[in-house]
Amino acid sequence: GGAGRVAVPQSRLGLVQNGLSHLVSVQSKEEFLCALVRGLGSNLLLESRALLAKAVMDWGGERLPDPRDPLNVCCSSGGALTTYTPEAAADLAVADLYQEPMIKTPDVQRMLDAVQPWLEQRVPFVLVGPEGCGKSNLLRHCFKTLKSTSVASLHCNAQTLPADLLLKLGQTCMTMNTNTGRVYRPRESEHLILFLKDLNLPKPDKWGTSSLIAFLQQLVVYRGFYDHNLEWVGLENVQLVAAINPSSTLGRHPLNPRFTSALRVLYVDCSPPEQLQIVYAALLQPIVQLKGGRQPPFNDARAVAKLAHTMLEIYTQLPKTFSVDDHSHYVFTPRHLTQWTL
């Protein structure tokens, strides 16, 4: 990907490793082509990723199942190329809404397919995307499906330092003495995911270096660190997962390409209105029934869909009236829609 087409700067080797990470256990040409688009395109902005999908399918002699949306492509259980279809949401109860249910739209299914191999391989990765697009929600859903795995979260800010990370590791890991020296291993489960939210908020020093990023790079590349006694401590069964907003966002800083090249990177964007319609119609159904009972029109799915459509219309019109060019805090995201719904 050339300048301006990748979400996060990476070396060529980093981009290639993104691609190779999806080719494990591929068994057919169709699977290979889909995996290549998912892997090599993971760090590309969506417009460039769509061009890559067209080029890869042309190169493989296959037709896209939906030429209007080149990224809506996957392999069916029979091995043929097909599109993602929205999975019907189970009848949700109001109590379910506070567990942040995942409505599996085509975009969500595509992102799950992109993240799943990295969780299975336990490689470090980062999700990049605009505020409120669902990065943390997607990851929480994935984490719940993992066996023998605990999650330790660290919400970064401008002052977050390696000491904060070491404190979190000390709380969730135990020190073991092995024949190769001291190692940190998860305390309460076989594996630990270290989830760092807003990793690009810590402020770099005047030379442009972030001590937290430099420390994380050492953890990822060398799988350990030097403690305050300058003794090497290894790190075992700990996977780094991060979520960041693009560095162009206010208060965010670019990540060192040497660090990002050691990670797998996935760019995610806000879903288009037609997919948000599916999500909010499913979320609104139990709320409408709670308020109005099961009598018409409250039990009519079409009426609920119309309500969701009206809310989306207001949501899409708001930025045209209250522009971010007028005031920097005029930023509207799907998160506001969710808060309005609940």
Coordinates of C-alpha atoms in Angstrom, one line a residue:
G1 CA 0.0 0.0 0.0
G2 CA 1.3 3.4 -0.9
A3 CA 1.4 6.5 1.2
G4 CA -2.1 7.5 2.3
R5 CA -3.6 4.1 1.6
V6 CA -2.6 2.3 4.8
A7 CA -4.2 3.1 8.1
V8 CA -1.0 2.7 10.1
P9 CA 2.6 2.9 8.7
Q10 CA 4.2 -0.5 8.5
S11 CA 7.3 -1.9 6.8
R12 CA 6.8 -4.2 3.8
L13 CA 7.7 -7.2 6.0
G14 CA 4.9 -6.1 8.4
L15 CA 2.4 -5.9 5.5
V16 CA 3.4 -9.3 4.2
Q17 CA 3.1 -10.9 7.7
N18 CA -0.4 -9.5 7.9
G19 CA -1.1 -11.5 4.7
L20 CA 0.7 -14.7 5.7
S21 CA -1.1 -14.8 9.0
H22 CA -4.4 -15.6 7.2
L23 CA -3.1 -18.3 5.0
V24 CA -2.6 -20.9 7.7
S25 CA -4.8 -24.0 7.1
V26 CA -6.1 -22.7 3.7
Q27 CA -7.4 -25.7 1.7
S28 CA -8.8 -24.4 -1.6
K29 CA -8.2 -21.6 -4.2
E30 CA -11.3 -19.8 -3.1
E31 CA -10.2 -19.8 0.6
F32 CA -6.7 -18.7 -0.5
L33 CA -8.1 -15.7 -2.4
C34 CA -10.4 -14.6 0.5
A35 CA -7.6 -15.0 3.0
L36 CA -5.2 -13.0 0.8
V37 CA -7.7 -10.1 0.6
R38 CA -8.4 -10.2 4.4
G39 CA -4.7 -10.5 5.3
L40 CA -2.9 -8.2 2.8
G41 CA -5.9 -5.7 2.9
S42 CA -6.2 -5.6 6.7
N43 CA -4.1 -2.4 7.1
L44 CA -5.6 -0.7 4.0
L45 CA -8.3 1.9 4.1
L46 CA -11.6 0.5 2.8
E47 CA -11.4 2.1 -0.7
S48 CA -7.9 0.7 -1.3
R49 CA -9.0 -2.7 0.2
A50 CA -11.9 -2.9 -2.2
L51 CA -9.5 -2.3 -5.2
L52 CA -7.2 -5.0 -3.8
A53 CA -10.2 -7.4 -3.6
K54 CA -11.1 -6.8 -7.2
A55 CA -7.4 -7.2 -8.3
V56 CA -6.9 -10.5 -6.3
M57 CA -10.2 -12.0 -7.6
D58 CA -9.3 -11.0 -11.2
W59 CA -5.8 -12.5 -10.8
G60 CA -7.4 -15.7 -9.4
G61 CA -9.9 -15.9 -12.2
E62 CA -12.9 -15.7 -9.9
R63 CA -16.0 -13.4 -10.1
L64 CA -17.0 -11.3 -7.0
P65 CA -20.4 -12.4 -5.7
D66 CA -21.3 -8.8 -5.1
P67 CA -19.4 -6.5 -7.5
R68 CA -21.0 -3.4 -5.9
D69 CA -19.4 -4.3 -2.6
P70 CA -16.1 -6.1 -3.3
L71 CA -15.3 -6.7 0.4
N72 CA -18.5 -8.6 1.0
V73 CA -17.0 -11.9 0.0
C74 CA -16.3 -15.1 2.0
C75 CA -16.1 -18.9 1.4
S76 CA -19.2 -21.0 2.0
S77 CA -19.0 -24.4 3.8
G78 CA -19.1 -25.9 0.3
G79 CA -16.0 -23.9 -0.7
A80 CA -17.7 -21.5 -3.2
L81 CA -17.4 -17.7 -3.0
T82 CA -20.4 -16.1 -1.5
T83 CA -21.5 -13.0 0.4
Y84 CA -21.9 -12.5 4.1
T85 CA -25.6 -12.4 5.1
P86 CA -26.9 -10.8 8.3
E87 CA -27.5 -13.4 11.0
A88 CA -31.0 -13.1 12.5
A89 CA -30.6 -11.7 16.0
A90 CA -32.1 -14.0 18.6
D91 CA -35.0 -12.5 20.5
L92 CA -33.3 -10.1 22.8
A93 CA -34.6 -9.2 26.3
V94 CA -33.9 -5.8 27.8
A95 CA -31.5 -7.4 30.3
D96 CA -29.4 -8.7 27.3
L97 CA -28.9 -5.1 26.0
Y98 CA -26.7 -4.3 29.0
Q99 CA -24.4 -7.2 28.2
E100 CA -23.6 -5.4 24.9
P101 CA -24.9 -8.1 22.5
M102 CA -23.2 -8.5 19.1
I103 CA -25.5 -8.1 16.1
K104 CA -23.7 -10.0 13.3
T105 CA -24.1 -7.8 10.3
P106 CA -22.0 -8.5 7.2
D107 CA -19.3 -6.0 8.4
V108 CA -19.1 -7.5 11.8
Q109 CA -18.8 -11.1 10.4
R110 CA -16.0 -9.8 8.1
M111 CA -14.1 -8.3 11.0
L112 CA -14.6 -11.4 13.2
D113 CA -13.1 -13.5 10.3
A114 CA -10.1 -11.0 10.2
V115 CA -9.4 -11.1 14.0
Q116 CA -10.0 -14.8 14.7
P117 CA -6.8 -16.2 13.2
W118 CA -4.7 -13.8 15.3
L119 CA -6.5 -14.9 18.4
E120 CA -5.9 -18.5 17.5
Q121 CA -2.2 -17.9 16.7
R122 CA -1.9 -15.7 19.8
V123 CA 0.0 -13.0 17.9
P124 CA 0.0 -9.4 18.9
F125 CA -2.4 -7.1 17.0
V126 CA -4.0 -3.7 16.9
L127 CA -7.4 -2.5 15.7
V128 CA -7.4 1.0 14.2
G129 CA -10.6 2.9 13.5
P130 CA -12.6 6.1 14.2
E131 CA -14.1 6.8 17.7
G132 CA -17.3 4.8 18.4
C133 CA -17.0 2.4 15.5
G134 CA -17.2 -0.7 17.8
K135 CA -13.5 -1.8 18.2
S136 CA -13.7 -2.6 21.9
N137 CA -17.2 -4.2 21.6
L138 CA -15.9 -6.5 18.8
L139 CA -12.9 -7.5 20.9
R140 CA -14.9 -8.1 24.0
H141 CA -17.2 -10.4 22.0
C142 CA -14.1 -12.3 20.7
F143 CA -12.5 -12.5 24.2
K144 CA -15.7 -14.2 25.6
T145 CA -15.3 -17.1 23.1
L146 CA -11.8 -17.9 24.2
K147 CA -11.2 -20.8 26.6
S148 CA -8.7 -20.8 29.5
T149 CA -8.0 -17.1 28.8
S150 CA -8.3 -14.1 31.1
V151 CA -8.2 -10.4 30.0
A152 CA -6.3 -7.6 31.7
S153 CA -7.3 -4.1 30.4
L154 CA -5.3 -0.9 30.6
H155 CA -6.9 2.4 29.5
C156 CA -4.1 4.6 28.4
N157 CA -3.9 8.3 28.8
A158 CA -1.3 11.0 27.9
Q159 CA 0.7 10.1 31.1
T160 CA 0.7 6.3 30.9
L161 CA 4.2 4.9 31.5
P162 CA 5.8 1.4 31.4
A163 CA 5.5 1.4 35.2
D164 CA 1.7 1.3 34.8
L165 CA 2.0 -1.7 32.5
L166 CA 4.4 -3.5 34.9
L167 CA 1.9 -2.9 37.7
K168 CA -0.9 -4.5 35.6
L169 CA 1.4 -7.4 34.7
G170 CA 2.4 -7.8 38.4
Q171 CA -1.3 -8.0 39.4
T172 CA -2.2 -10.6 36.7
C173 CA 0.9 -12.7 36.4
M174 CA 3.1 -14.7 38.8
T175 CA 6.9 -15.0 38.7
M176 CA 8.4 -18.4 38.1
N177 CA 12.0 -19.5 38.2
T178 CA 13.0 -21.7 35.3
N179 CA 16.2 -23.1 33.9
T180 CA 16.3 -20.1 31.5
G181 CA 15.7 -17.5 34.3
R182 CA 12.7 -15.7 35.7
V183 CA 9.5 -15.6 33.7
Y184 CA 6.1 -14.0 34.1
R185 CA 3.1 -16.4 33.5
P186 CA -0.6 -15.7 33.9
R187 CA -1.8 -16.1 37.4
E188 CA -5.5 -17.2 37.0
S189 CA -5.6 -18.9 33.6
E190 CA -3.5 -20.6 31.0
H191 CA -3.4 -17.5 28.7
L192 CA -3.6 -13.8 29.3
I193 CA -4.7 -11.1 26.9
L194 CA -3.2 -7.7 27.7
F195 CA -5.8 -5.3 26.2
L196 CA -4.5 -1.7 25.8
K197 CA -7.1 0.9 24.9
D198 CA -6.1 4.2 23.3
L199 CA -2.5 3.0 23.0
N200 CA -1.5 6.1 21.0
L201 CA -2.6 8.6 23.7
P202 CA 0.7 8.6 25.7
K203 CA 2.7 11.7 24.8
P204 CA 6.1 11.2 23.1
D205 CA 9.1 13.0 24.5
K206 CA 10.9 15.9 22.6
W207 CA 12.8 13.3 20.5
G208 CA 9.5 11.7 19.4
T209 CA 9.9 8.6 21.5
S210 CA 7.2 7.1 23.7
S211 CA 8.7 5.1 26.5
L212 CA 5.5 2.9 26.7
I213 CA 5.7 2.0 23.0
A214 CA 9.5 1.3 23.3
F215 CA 8.8 -1.0 26.2
L216 CA 6.0 -2.7 24.4
Q217 CA 8.2 -3.2 21.4
Q218 CA 10.7 -5.0 23.6
L219 CA 8.0 -7.2 25.0
V220 CA 6.7 -8.1 21.5
V221 CA 10.0 -8.6 19.8
Y222 CA 12.1 -10.2 22.6
R223 CA 9.2 -11.6 24.8
G224 CA 10.6 -10.1 28.0
F225 CA 12.0 -7.1 29.7
Y226 CA 14.8 -5.9 32.1
D227 CA 13.5 -5.2 35.6
H228 CA 14.7 -2.5 38.0
N229 CA 17.7 -4.7 38.9
L230 CA 18.6 -5.0 35.2
E231 CA 17.7 -8.7 35.4
W232 CA 16.0 -10.2 32.3
V233 CA 12.4 -11.4 32.9
G234 CA 10.7 -13.5 30.2
L235 CA 7.0 -13.3 29.4
E236 CA 5.1 -16.4 28.5
N237 CA 1.5 -17.0 27.4
V238 CA 0.7 -13.3 27.3
Q239 CA -0.8 -11.8 24.1
L240 CA -0.8 -8.0 23.4
V241 CA -4.1 -6.7 21.9
A242 CA -4.6 -2.9 21.4
A243 CA -7.3 -0.5 20.0
I244 CA -6.5 3.0 18.8
N245 CA -8.1 5.9 17.0
P246 CA -6.2 7.1 13.8
S247 CA -3.3 9.4 14.7
S248 CA -5.1 12.3 12.9
T249 CA -7.6 12.3 15.8
L250 CA -7.1 15.1 18.4
G251 CA -4.6 14.1 21.1
R252 CA -3.4 11.0 19.3
H253 CA 0.2 10.4 18.3
P254 CA 1.7 8.3 15.4
L255 CA 3.0 4.9 16.5
N256 CA 6.6 4.0 15.7
P257 CA 6.6 2.0 12.4
R258 CA 9.2 -0.4 14.0
F259 CA 6.6 -1.2 16.6
T260 CA 3.6 -1.5 14.3
S261 CA 5.6 -3.7 11.9
A262 CA 5.9 -6.3 14.6
L263 CA 2.1 -6.4 15.0
R264 CA -0.8 -7.5 12.8
V265 CA -3.0 -4.5 12.0
L266 CA -6.7 -4.3 11.1
Y267 CA -8.4 -1.1 10.1
V268 CA -12.2 -1.0 10.9
D269 CA -14.6 1.7 9.9
C270 CA -18.2 2.7 11.0
S271 CA -20.8 0.5 9.3
P272 CA -22.9 2.0 6.5
P273 CA -26.5 3.1 7.4
E274 CA -28.1 0.0 5.9
Q275 CA -26.2 -2.2 8.4
L276 CA -26.7 0.2 11.3
Q277 CA -30.4 -0.2 10.5
I278 CA -30.2 -3.9 11.2
V279 CA -28.4 -3.3 14.5
Y280 CA -30.7 -0.7 15.9
A281 CA -33.9 -2.4 14.8
A282 CA -32.7 -5.5 16.8
L283 CA -31.8 -3.4 19.8
L284 CA -35.0 -1.3 19.8
Q285 CA -37.4 -4.3 19.6
P286 CA -37.2 -5.4 23.3
I287 CA -37.3 -1.7 24.5
V288 CA -40.4 -0.9 22.4
Q289 CA -42.1 -4.0 23.7
L290 CA -41.2 -3.2 27.3
K291 CA -42.6 0.3 27.0
G292 CA -45.7 -0.6 24.9
G293 CA -46.4 -4.2 25.6
R294 CA -47.1 -6.7 22.8
Q295 CA -50.0 -4.8 21.3
P296 CA -49.9 -3.2 17.9
P297 CA -47.9 -1.3 16.8
F298 CA -45.3 -2.2 19.4
N299 CA -45.1 -5.8 18.4
D300 CA -44.8 -5.0 14.6
A301 CA -41.2 -5.5 13.4
R302 CA -41.9 -3.1 10.5
A303 CA -42.9 -0.3 12.9
V304 CA -39.7 -0.9 14.9
A305 CA -37.6 -0.8 11.7
K306 CA -39.2 2.5 10.8
L307 CA -38.3 3.9 14.2
A308 CA -34.7 2.8 13.7
H309 CA -34.7 4.4 10.2
T310 CA -36.0 7.7 11.6
M311 CA -33.3 7.7 14.3
L312 CA -30.6 7.0 11.6
E313 CA -32.0 9.9 9.5
I314 CA -31.6 12.3 12.5
Y315 CA -28.1 10.8 13.1
T316 CA -26.9 11.4 9.5
Q317 CA -28.4 14.9 9.4
L318 CA -26.8 16.1 12.7
P319 CA -23.2 16.5 11.3
K320 CA -24.6 18.6 8.4
T321 CA -26.1 21.1 10.9
F322 CA -23.5 20.8 13.7
S323 CA -20.2 20.6 11.8
V324 CA -16.9 19.7 13.4
D325 CA -15.5 22.6 11.4
D326 CA -17.6 24.9 13.7
H327 CA -16.6 23.3 17.0
S328 CA -14.2 20.4 17.5
H329 CA -16.5 18.5 19.9
Y330 CA -19.2 18.2 17.3
V331 CA -18.3 14.6 16.7
F332 CA -21.2 12.1 16.3
T333 CA -20.6 8.4 16.3
P334 CA -22.7 5.2 16.5
R335 CA -21.9 5.2 20.2
H336 CA -24.3 8.1 20.5
L337 CA -26.9 6.1 18.7
T338 CA -26.5 3.3 21.1
Q339 CA -26.8 5.6 24.1
W340 CA -29.9 7.1 22.6
T341 CA -31.4 3.7 22.0
L342 CA -30.7 2.5 25.6

